[in-house]
Amino acid sequence: ERLLPRQGPWLGEEVPGSHGSPHSGEEVMLSDGSFTRIADPAAPMGEGPTRGWQRRLWGSASQAVREGKEQVVMVFSREGCPWCDRQVPVFRRAIMRRSASGIRTEQAPVLAEEGERPPAAAEASVGDGNACRGSACPPSNQAAFLASSAVASDDDVEGDTEAALDTGLMAAPLRVFVLDADELPDIAEFYSVQAYPTLLAWGAPGSAPLMAQGYLDDSAFDQLLRRSADSGST
């Protein structure tokens, strides 16, 4: 079963929302601790993306998955989705925790507006409706991504005191690619994305990713990363 779609001419076609400053891109932490989202890995610094940026962005994401040197998370999102916006500070904090030795020293071009500081992570919902459609995006509970795997115990995440013990992918930098479903519709269709945000967390090369539909708080997001990192390690 193919886990990553092939590169194809469709990734170079112009689609609605692909002009100007795209919503899609890799979330990158700069040397001053701020974040920027880079849509076109090949664009010169200070310049916006050019035609074919979707192909290059997807090439960067899929190459990172295949190489397995960093853990990769793909976040399928849409503009105007409030819970997608709330997911941003969660994965930024995770990137920061795991990038002490891998901070970018160059000032990459800012291709997405930072906006106001997002609100603190909401409490995880214990009700129904973990998936969100359109802009109606309720928070997810932990069962969203554990439904097809063993339920994590409370001992799975022990906080910062356990961080020094992390090995393998959990000790590697975290790379997060935000993929707007309107800008990369074929990628979203390949993974049957119907809810926003939808997160794909990748483990070792060749292992299937774990999927979570709906917003995840810091604890649930960390468990998703650990489960996916462990999924291909045996």
CSV table of N, CA, C and O in Angstrom, one decimal, residues 115-233:
chain,number,residue,atom,x,y,z
A,115,GLY,N,-0.1,37.3,13.1
A,115,GLY,CA,-1.3,37.6,13.8
A,115,GLY,C,-1.1,37.7,15.3
A,115,GLY,O,0.0,37.8,15.8
A,116,GLU,N,-2.2,37.8,16.0
A,116,GLU,CA,-2.2,37.9,17.5
A,116,GLU,C,-1.8,36.5,18.1
A,116,GLU,O,-2.0,35.5,17.5
A,117,ARG,N,-1.3,36.6,19.3
A,117,ARG,CA,-0.9,35.4,20.0
A,117,ARG,C,-2.2,34.5,20.2
A,117,ARG,O,-3.2,35.0,20.7
A,118,PRO,N,-2.2,33.3,19.7
A,118,PRO,CA,-3.4,32.4,19.9
A,118,PRO,C,-3.7,32.2,21.4
A,118,PRO,O,-2.8,32.3,22.2
A,119,PRO,N,-4.9,31.9,21.7
A,119,PRO,CA,-5.3,31.6,23.1
A,119,PRO,C,-4.7,30.3,23.6
A,119,PRO,O,-4.2,29.5,22.8
A,120,ALA,N,-4.7,30.2,24.9
A,120,ALA,CA,-4.1,29.0,25.5
A,120,ALA,C,-4.9,27.8,25.0
A,120,ALA,O,-6.1,27.8,24.7
A,121,ALA,N,-4.2,26.6,25.0
A,121,ALA,CA,-4.9,25.4,24.6
A,121,ALA,C,-6.1,25.1,25.4
A,121,ALA,O,-6.1,25.2,26.6
A,122,ALA,N,-7.2,24.7,24.7
A,122,ALA,CA,-8.4,24.5,25.4
A,122,ALA,C,-8.4,23.1,26.0
A,122,ALA,O,-7.6,22.2,25.6
A,123,GLU,N,-9.3,22.9,27.0
A,123,GLU,CA,-9.4,21.5,27.6
A,123,GLU,C,-9.9,20.6,26.5
A,123,GLU,O,-10.8,20.9,25.7
A,124,ALA,N,-9.4,19.3,26.5
A,124,ALA,CA,-9.9,18.3,25.6
A,124,ALA,C,-11.3,18.0,25.9
A,124,ALA,O,-11.8,17.8,27.0
A,125,SER,N,-12.1,17.8,24.8
A,125,SER,CA,-13.5,17.5,25.0
A,125,SER,C,-13.7,16.1,25.3
A,125,SER,O,-13.0,15.2,24.9
A,126,VAL,N,-14.7,15.8,26.1
A,126,VAL,CA,-15.0,14.4,26.5
A,126,VAL,C,-16.4,14.0,25.8
A,126,VAL,O,-16.9,12.9,26.1
A,127,GLY,N,-16.9,14.9,25.0
A,127,GLY,CA,-18.2,14.6,24.4
A,127,GLY,C,-18.0,14.0,23.0
A,127,GLY,O,-16.9,13.5,22.6
A,128,ASP,N,-19.1,13.9,22.2
A,128,ASP,CA,-19.1,13.4,20.9
A,128,ASP,C,-18.6,14.4,19.9
A,128,ASP,O,-18.4,15.6,20.2
A,129,GLY,N,-18.3,14.0,18.7
A,129,GLY,CA,-17.9,14.9,17.6
A,129,GLY,C,-16.5,15.3,17.6
A,129,GLY,O,-16.2,16.5,17.7
A,130,ASN,N,-15.6,14.3,17.6
A,130,ASN,CA,-14.2,14.7,17.6
A,130,ASN,C,-13.7,15.2,16.2
A,130,ASN,O,-12.7,15.9,16.2
A,131,ALA,N,-14.4,14.9,15.2
A,131,ALA,CA,-14.0,15.3,13.8
A,131,ALA,C,-14.7,16.7,13.6
A,131,ALA,O,-15.8,16.9,14.1
A,132,CYS,N,-14.1,17.5,12.8
A,132,CYS,CA,-14.7,18.8,12.5
A,132,CYS,C,-14.8,18.9,11.0
A,132,CYS,O,-13.9,18.5,10.3
A,133,ARG,N,-15.8,19.6,10.5
A,133,ARG,CA,-16.0,19.8,9.1
A,133,ARG,C,-16.2,21.3,8.8
A,133,ARG,O,-17.0,21.9,9.6
A,134,GLY,N,-15.6,21.8,7.8
A,134,GLY,CA,-15.7,23.2,7.5
A,134,GLY,C,-15.0,23.9,8.6
A,134,GLY,O,-13.9,23.6,9.0
A,135,SER,N,-15.6,25.0,9.1
A,135,SER,CA,-15.0,25.8,10.2
A,135,SER,C,-15.6,25.3,11.5
A,135,SER,O,-15.2,25.9,12.6
A,136,ALA,N,-16.4,24.3,11.6
A,136,ALA,CA,-17.0,23.8,12.9
A,136,ALA,C,-16.1,22.8,13.4
A,136,ALA,O,-16.2,21.6,13.2
A,137,CYS,N,-15.0,23.2,14.1
A,137,CYS,CA,-14.0,22.3,14.6
A,137,CYS,C,-13.9,22.2,16.1
A,137,CYS,O,-13.2,22.9,16.7
A,138,PRO,N,-14.6,21.2,16.6
A,138,PRO,CA,-14.6,21.0,18.1
A,138,PRO,C,-13.2,20.4,18.5
A,138,PRO,O,-12.6,19.7,17.7
A,139,PRO,N,-12.8,20.6,19.7
A,139,PRO,CA,-11.6,19.9,20.2
A,139,PRO,C,-11.7,18.4,20.2
A,139,PRO,O,-12.8,17.9,20.4
A,140,SER,N,-10.6,17.7,20.0
A,140,SER,CA,-10.6,16.3,20.0
A,140,SER,C,-10.4,15.7,21.3
A,140,SER,O,-9.7,16.4,22.2
A,141,ASN,N,-10.8,14.5,21.6
A,141,ASN,CA,-10.3,13.9,22.8
A,141,ASN,C,-9.2,12.9,22.4
A,141,ASN,O,-9.0,12.6,21.2
A,142,GLN,N,-8.5,12.3,23.4
A,142,GLN,CA,-7.4,11.5,23.1
A,142,GLN,C,-7.8,10.2,22.3
A,142,GLN,O,-7.0,9.7,21.5
A,143,ALA,N,-9.0,9.8,22.3
A,143,ALA,CA,-9.4,8.6,21.6
A,143,ALA,C,-9.4,8.8,20.1
A,143,ALA,O,-9.5,7.8,19.4
A,144,ALA,N,-9.3,10.1,19.7
A,144,ALA,CA,-9.4,10.3,18.2
A,144,ALA,C,-8.3,9.6,17.5
A,144,ALA,O,-8.5,9.1,16.4
A,145,PHE,N,-7.1,9.5,18.1
A,145,PHE,CA,-6.0,8.8,17.4
A,145,PHE,C,-5.7,7.5,18.1
A,145,PHE,O,-4.9,6.7,17.5
A,146,LEU,N,-6.3,7.2,19.2
A,146,LEU,CA,-6.0,5.9,19.9
A,146,LEU,C,-7.0,4.9,19.6
A,146,LEU,O,-7.0,3.7,20.0
A,147,ALA,N,-8.0,5.2,18.7
A,147,ALA,CA,-9.1,4.3,18.5
A,147,ALA,C,-8.6,3.0,17.8
A,147,ALA,O,-9.2,2.0,18.0
A,148,SER,N,-7.6,3.1,17.0
A,148,SER,CA,-7.1,1.9,16.3
A,148,SER,C,-5.8,1.4,16.9
A,148,SER,O,-5.1,0.6,16.3
A,149,SER,N,-5.5,1.8,18.1
A,149,SER,CA,-4.3,1.3,18.8
A,149,SER,C,-4.6,1.2,20.3
A,149,SER,O,-5.7,1.6,20.8
A,150,ALA,N,-3.6,0.7,21.0
A,150,ALA,CA,-3.8,0.5,22.5
A,150,ALA,C,-4.0,1.8,23.1
A,150,ALA,O,-3.3,2.8,22.8
A,151,VAL,N,-4.8,1.9,24.1
A,151,VAL,CA,-5.1,3.1,24.8
A,151,VAL,C,-3.8,3.5,25.7
A,151,VAL,O,-3.3,2.6,26.4
A,152,ALA,N,-3.3,4.7,25.6
A,152,ALA,CA,-2.1,5.1,26.3
A,152,ALA,C,-2.5,5.2,27.8
A,152,ALA,O,-3.6,5.7,28.2
A,153,SER,N,-1.6,4.8,28.6
A,153,SER,CA,-1.8,5.0,30.1
A,153,SER,C,-1.3,6.3,30.5
A,153,SER,O,-0.7,7.1,29.8
A,154,ASP,N,-1.6,6.7,31.8
A,154,ASP,CA,-1.2,8.0,32.3
A,154,ASP,C,0.3,8.1,32.4
A,154,ASP,O,0.8,9.2,32.6
A,155,ASP,N,0.9,6.9,32.4
A,155,ASP,CA,2.4,6.9,32.6
A,155,ASP,C,3.2,7.1,31.3
A,155,ASP,O,4.4,7.2,31.3
A,156,ASP,N,2.4,7.2,30.2
A,156,ASP,CA,3.1,7.4,28.9
A,156,ASP,C,3.8,8.7,28.8
A,156,ASP,O,4.9,8.8,28.1
A,157,VAL,N,3.3,9.7,29.4
A,157,VAL,CA,3.9,11.1,29.3
A,157,VAL,C,4.1,11.5,30.7
A,157,VAL,O,3.2,11.8,31.5
A,158,GLU,N,5.4,11.7,31.1
A,158,GLU,CA,5.7,12.0,32.5
A,158,GLU,C,6.2,13.5,32.6
A,158,GLU,O,6.7,13.9,33.6
A,159,GLY,N,6.1,14.3,31.5
A,159,GLY,CA,6.5,15.7,31.6
A,159,GLY,C,7.9,15.8,31.2
A,159,GLY,O,8.6,15.0,30.7
A,160,ASP,N,8.5,17.0,31.5
A,160,ASP,CA,9.8,17.4,31.1
A,160,ASP,C,10.9,16.5,31.7
A,160,ASP,O,12.0,16.4,31.2
A,161,THR,N,10.6,15.9,32.9
A,161,THR,CA,11.6,15.1,33.5
A,161,THR,C,12.0,13.9,32.7
A,161,THR,O,13.0,13.3,32.9
A,162,GLU,N,11.0,13.5,31.8
A,162,GLU,CA,11.3,12.3,31.0
A,162,GLU,C,11.9,12.6,29.7
A,162,GLU,O,12.4,11.8,29.0
A,163,ALA,N,12.0,13.9,29.4
A,163,ALA,CA,12.5,14.3,28.0
A,163,ALA,C,13.9,13.8,27.8
A,163,ALA,O,14.2,13.5,26.7
A,164,ALA,N,14.8,13.8,28.8
A,164,ALA,CA,16.1,13.4,28.6
A,164,ALA,C,16.3,12.0,28.3
A,164,ALA,O,17.3,11.5,27.7
A,165,LEU,N,15.2,11.2,28.5
A,165,LEU,CA,15.3,9.8,28.3
A,165,LEU,C,14.8,9.4,26.9
A,165,LEU,O,14.8,8.2,26.5
A,166,ASP,N,14.2,10.4,26.2
A,166,ASP,CA,13.7,10.1,24.8
A,166,ASP,C,14.8,9.6,23.9
A,166,ASP,O,16.0,10.2,23.9
A,167,THR,N,14.5,8.6,23.1
A,167,THR,CA,15.5,8.1,22.1
A,167,THR,C,14.8,8.0,20.7
A,167,THR,O,13.6,8.2,20.6
A,168,GLY,N,15.6,7.7,19.7
A,168,GLY,CA,15.0,7.5,18.4
A,168,GLY,C,14.4,8.8,17.9
A,168,GLY,O,14.9,9.9,18.1
A,169,LEU,N,13.2,8.6,17.2
A,169,LEU,CA,12.5,9.8,16.6
A,169,LEU,C,12.1,10.8,17.7
A,169,LEU,O,12.1,12.0,17.4
A,170,MET,N,11.8,10.4,18.9
A,170,MET,CA,11.4,11.3,19.9
A,170,MET,C,12.5,12.2,20.4
A,170,MET,O,12.3,13.3,21.0
A,171,ALA,N,13.7,11.8,20.1
A,171,ALA,CA,14.9,12.6,20.4
A,171,ALA,C,15.3,13.5,19.2
A,171,ALA,O,16.3,14.3,19.3
A,172,ALA,N,14.7,13.3,18.1
A,172,ALA,CA,15.0,14.0,16.9
A,172,ALA,C,14.2,15.3,16.8
A,172,ALA,O,13.2,15.5,17.4
A,173,PRO,N,14.6,16.3,15.9
A,173,PRO,CA,13.8,17.5,15.7
A,173,PRO,C,12.4,17.1,15.1
A,173,PRO,O,12.2,16.1,14.5
A,174,LEU,N,11.5,18.0,15.4
A,174,LEU,CA,10.1,17.8,14.9
A,174,LEU,C,9.9,18.8,13.7
A,174,LEU,O,10.1,20.0,13.8
A,175,ARG,N,9.4,18.3,12.6
A,175,ARG,CA,9.0,19.1,11.4
A,175,ARG,C,7.5,19.0,11.2
A,175,ARG,O,7.0,18.0,11.1
A,176,VAL,N,6.9,20.2,11.1
A,176,VAL,CA,5.5,20.3,10.9
A,176,VAL,C,5.2,21.0,9.6
A,176,VAL,O,5.7,22.1,9.4
A,177,PHE,N,4.4,20.3,8.8
A,177,PHE,CA,4.0,20.9,7.5
A,177,PHE,C,2.5,21.1,7.5
A,177,PHE,O,1.7,20.2,7.7
A,178,VAL,N,2.1,22.4,7.4
A,178,VAL,CA,0.7,22.7,7.3
A,178,VAL,C,0.2,22.7,5.9
A,178,VAL,O,0.8,23.4,5.0
A,179,LEU,N,-0.8,21.9,5.6
A,179,LEU,CA,-1.2,21.6,4.2
A,179,LEU,C,-2.7,22.1,4.1
A,179,LEU,O,-3.6,21.4,4.6
A,180,ASP,N,-2.9,23.2,3.4
A,180,ASP,CA,-4.2,23.7,3.2
A,180,ASP,C,-5.0,22.8,2.2
A,180,ASP,O,-4.5,22.6,1.1
A,181,ALA,N,-6.1,22.3,2.6
A,181,ALA,CA,-6.8,21.4,1.7
A,181,ALA,C,-7.3,22.1,0.4
A,181,ALA,O,-7.5,21.4,-0.6
A,182,ASP,N,-7.5,23.4,0.4
A,182,ASP,CA,-7.9,24.1,-0.8
A,182,ASP,C,-6.7,24.4,-1.7
A,182,ASP,O,-6.8,24.6,-2.9
A,183,GLU,N,-5.5,24.4,-1.2
A,183,GLU,CA,-4.3,24.7,-2.0
A,183,GLU,C,-3.6,23.4,-2.4
A,183,GLU,O,-2.9,23.4,-3.5
A,184,LEU,N,-3.8,22.3,-1.7
A,184,LEU,CA,-3.3,21.0,-2.1
A,184,LEU,C,-4.4,20.0,-2.1
A,184,LEU,O,-4.4,19.0,-1.3
A,185,PRO,N,-5.4,20.1,-2.9
A,185,PRO,CA,-6.6,19.3,-2.8
A,185,PRO,C,-6.4,17.8,-3.1
A,185,PRO,O,-7.0,16.9,-2.5
A,186,ASP,N,-5.4,17.5,-4.0
A,186,ASP,CA,-5.2,16.1,-4.3
A,186,ASP,C,-4.5,15.4,-3.1
A,186,ASP,O,-4.7,14.2,-2.9
A,187,ILE,N,-3.7,16.1,-2.4
A,187,ILE,CA,-3.0,15.4,-1.2
A,187,ILE,C,-4.1,15.2,-0.1
A,187,ILE,O,-4.2,14.1,0.5
A,188,ALA,N,-5.0,16.1,0.1
A,188,ALA,CA,-6.1,15.9,1.1
A,188,ALA,C,-7.0,14.8,0.6
A,188,ALA,O,-7.4,14.0,1.5
A,189,GLU,N,-7.3,14.7,-0.7
A,189,GLU,CA,-8.1,13.6,-1.2
A,189,GLU,C,-7.4,12.3,-1.0
A,189,GLU,O,-8.1,11.2,-0.7
A,190,PHE,N,-6.1,12.2,-1.2
A,190,PHE,CA,-5.4,11.0,-1.1
A,190,PHE,C,-5.5,10.4,0.3
A,190,PHE,O,-5.6,9.2,0.4
A,191,TYR,N,-5.5,11.2,1.3
A,191,TYR,CA,-5.6,10.8,2.7
A,191,TYR,C,-7.0,10.8,3.2
A,191,TYR,O,-7.2,10.7,4.4
A,192,SER,N,-8.0,11.1,2.3
A,192,SER,CA,-9.4,11.1,2.7
A,192,SER,C,-9.7,12.0,3.8
A,192,SER,O,-10.4,11.7,4.8
A,193,VAL,N,-9.1,13.2,3.7
A,193,VAL,CA,-9.3,14.2,4.8
A,193,VAL,C,-10.7,14.8,4.7
A,193,VAL,O,-11.1,15.3,3.6
A,194,GLN,N,-11.5,14.7,5.8
A,194,GLN,CA,-12.8,15.3,5.8
A,194,GLN,C,-13.0,16.2,7.0
A,194,GLN,O,-14.1,16.8,7.2
A,195,ALA,N,-12.0,16.3,7.9
A,195,ALA,CA,-12.1,17.1,9.1
A,195,ALA,C,-10.9,18.0,9.2
A,195,ALA,O,-9.8,17.7,8.7
A,196,TYR,N,-11.1,19.1,9.9
A,196,TYR,CA,-10.0,20.1,10.1
A,196,TYR,C,-10.0,20.6,11.5
A,196,TYR,O,-11.0,21.0,12.0
A,197,PRO,N,-8.8,20.6,12.1
A,197,PRO,CA,-7.6,20.0,11.5
A,197,PRO,C,-7.6,18.5,11.6
A,197,PRO,O,-8.2,17.9,12.4
A,198,THR,N,-6.9,17.9,10.6
A,198,THR,CA,-6.5,16.5,10.6
A,198,THR,C,-5.0,16.4,10.7
A,198,THR,O,-4.3,17.0,9.9
A,199,LEU,N,-4.5,15.6,11.6
A,199,LEU,CA,-3.1,15.5,11.8
A,199,LEU,C,-2.6,14.1,11.4
A,199,LEU,O,-3.2,13.1,11.8
A,200,LEU,N,-1.5,14.0,10.6
A,200,LEU,CA,-0.9,12.8,10.3
A,200,LEU,C,0.5,12.8,10.9
A,200,LEU,O,1.4,13.6,10.6
A,201,ALA,N,0.8,11.9,11.8
A,201,ALA,CA,2.0,11.8,12.5
A,201,ALA,C,2.8,10.6,12.0
A,201,ALA,O,2.3,9.5,12.1
A,202,TRP,N,4.0,10.8,11.5
A,202,TRP,CA,4.8,9.8,10.9
A,202,TRP,C,5.8,9.2,11.8
A,202,TRP,O,6.4,9.9,12.7
A,203,GLY,N,6.1,7.9,11.7
A,203,GLY,CA,7.1,7.3,12.5
A,203,GLY,C,8.3,6.9,11.6
A,203,GLY,O,8.7,7.7,10.7
A,204,ALA,N,8.8,5.7,11.8
A,204,ALA,CA,10.0,5.3,11.0
A,204,ALA,C,9.6,5.1,9.6
A,204,ALA,O,8.5,4.9,9.2
A,205,PRO,N,10.6,5.3,8.7
A,205,PRO,CA,10.3,5.1,7.2
A,205,PRO,C,9.7,3.8,6.9
A,205,PRO,O,10.1,2.8,7.5
A,206,GLY,N,8.6,3.8,6.2
A,206,GLY,CA,7.9,2.6,5.8
A,206,GLY,C,6.7,2.2,6.7
A,206,GLY,O,5.9,1.4,6.3
A,207,SER,N,6.6,2.9,7.8
A,207,SER,CA,5.5,2.7,8.7
A,207,SER,C,4.3,3.6,8.4
A,207,SER,O,4.5,4.7,7.9
A,208,ALA,N,3.1,3.1,8.6
A,208,ALA,CA,1.9,3.9,8.3
A,208,ALA,C,1.8,5.0,9.4
A,208,ALA,O,2.1,4.8,10.6
A,209,PRO,N,1.4,6.2,9.0
A,209,PRO,CA,1.2,7.3,9.9
A,209,PRO,C,-0.1,7.1,10.8
A,209,PRO,O,-1.0,6.3,10.4
A,210,LEU,N,-0.1,7.7,11.9
A,210,LEU,CA,-1.3,7.7,12.8
A,210,LEU,C,-2.0,9.0,12.5
A,210,LEU,O,-1.5,10.1,12.3
A,211,MET,N,-3.4,8.9,12.4
A,211,MET,CA,-4.2,10.1,12.0
A,211,MET,C,-5.0,10.5,13.2
A,211,MET,O,-5.6,9.6,14.0
A,212,ALA,N,-5.1,11.8,13.4
A,212,ALA,CA,-6.0,12.4,14.5
A,212,ALA,C,-6.9,13.4,13.8
A,212,ALA,O,-6.4,14.3,13.1
A,213,GLN,N,-8.2,13.3,14.1
A,213,GLN,CA,-9.1,14.3,13.5
A,213,GLN,C,-9.5,15.3,14.7
A,213,GLN,O,-10.0,14.8,15.7
A,214,GLY,N,-9.4,16.6,14.4
A,214,GLY,CA,-9.8,17.5,15.4
A,214,GLY,C,-8.6,18.0,16.3
A,214,GLY,O,-7.5,17.5,16.2
A,215,TYR,N,-8.9,19.1,17.0
A,215,TYR,CA,-7.9,19.7,17.8
A,215,TYR,C,-7.3,18.8,18.9
A,215,TYR,O,-8.1,18.0,19.6
A,216,LEU,N,-6.0,18.8,19.1
A,216,LEU,CA,-5.3,18.1,20.2
A,216,LEU,C,-4.6,19.1,21.1
A,216,LEU,O,-3.9,19.9,20.6
A,217,ASP,N,-4.8,18.9,22.4
A,217,ASP,CA,-4.1,19.8,23.3
A,217,ASP,C,-2.6,19.3,23.4
A,217,ASP,O,-2.2,18.3,22.8
A,218,ASP,N,-1.8,19.9,24.2
A,218,ASP,CA,-0.4,19.5,24.3
A,218,ASP,C,-0.2,18.1,24.7
A,218,ASP,O,0.7,17.4,24.1
A,219,SER,N,-0.9,17.6,25.7
A,219,SER,CA,-0.7,16.3,26.2
A,219,SER,C,-1.1,15.2,25.1
A,219,SER,O,-0.4,14.3,24.9
A,220,ALA,N,-2.3,15.5,24.5
A,220,ALA,CA,-2.7,14.5,23.4
A,220,ALA,C,-1.8,14.6,22.2
A,220,ALA,O,-1.5,13.5,21.6
A,221,PHE,N,-1.3,15.7,21.9
A,221,PHE,CA,-0.4,15.9,20.7
A,221,PHE,C,0.9,15.1,21.0
A,221,PHE,O,1.4,14.4,20.2
A,222,ASP,N,1.4,15.2,22.3
A,222,ASP,CA,2.6,14.5,22.6
A,222,ASP,C,2.4,13.0,22.6
A,222,ASP,O,3.3,12.3,22.1
A,223,GLN,N,1.2,12.5,23.0
A,223,GLN,CA,1.0,11.1,23.0
A,223,GLN,C,0.9,10.6,21.5
A,223,GLN,O,1.3,9.5,21.2
A,224,LEU,N,0.3,11.4,20.6
A,224,LEU,CA,0.3,11.1,19.2
A,224,LEU,C,1.7,11.0,18.7
A,224,LEU,O,2.0,10.0,17.9
A,225,LEU,N,2.6,11.9,19.0
A,225,LEU,CA,3.9,11.8,18.5
A,225,LEU,C,4.6,10.6,19.0
A,225,LEU,O,5.3,9.9,18.3
A,226,ARG,N,4.4,10.2,20.3
A,226,ARG,CA,5.1,9.0,20.9
A,226,ARG,C,4.5,7.8,20.3
A,226,ARG,O,5.3,6.8,20.0
A,227,ARG,N,3.2,7.7,20.1
A,227,ARG,CA,2.6,6.5,19.5
A,227,ARG,C,3.2,6.3,18.0
A,227,ARG,O,3.5,5.2,17.6
A,228,SER,N,3.2,7.4,17.3
A,228,SER,CA,3.7,7.2,15.9
A,228,SER,C,5.2,6.9,15.8
A,228,SER,O,5.6,6.1,15.0
A,229,ALA,N,6.0,7.5,16.8
A,229,ALA,CA,7.4,7.2,16.8
A,229,ALA,C,7.6,5.7,17.1
A,229,ALA,O,8.6,5.1,16.6
A,230,ASP,N,6.8,5.2,18.0
A,230,ASP,CA,7.0,3.8,18.4
A,230,ASP,C,6.4,2.8,17.4
A,230,ASP,O,6.8,1.6,17.4
A,231,SER,N,5.5,3.3,16.5
A,231,SER,CA,4.8,2.3,15.6
A,231,SER,C,5.7,1.6,14.7
A,231,SER,O,5.4,0.5,14.3
A,232,GLY,N,6.9,2.2,14.3
A,232,GLY,CA,7.7,1.5,13.3
A,232,GLY,C,9.1,1.1,13.9
A,232,GLY,O,10.0,0.8,13.2
A,233,SER,N,9.2,1.2,15.3
A,233,SER,CA,10.5,0.9,15.9
A,233,SER,C,10.7,-0.5,16.3
A,233,SER,O,11.8,-0.8,16.8
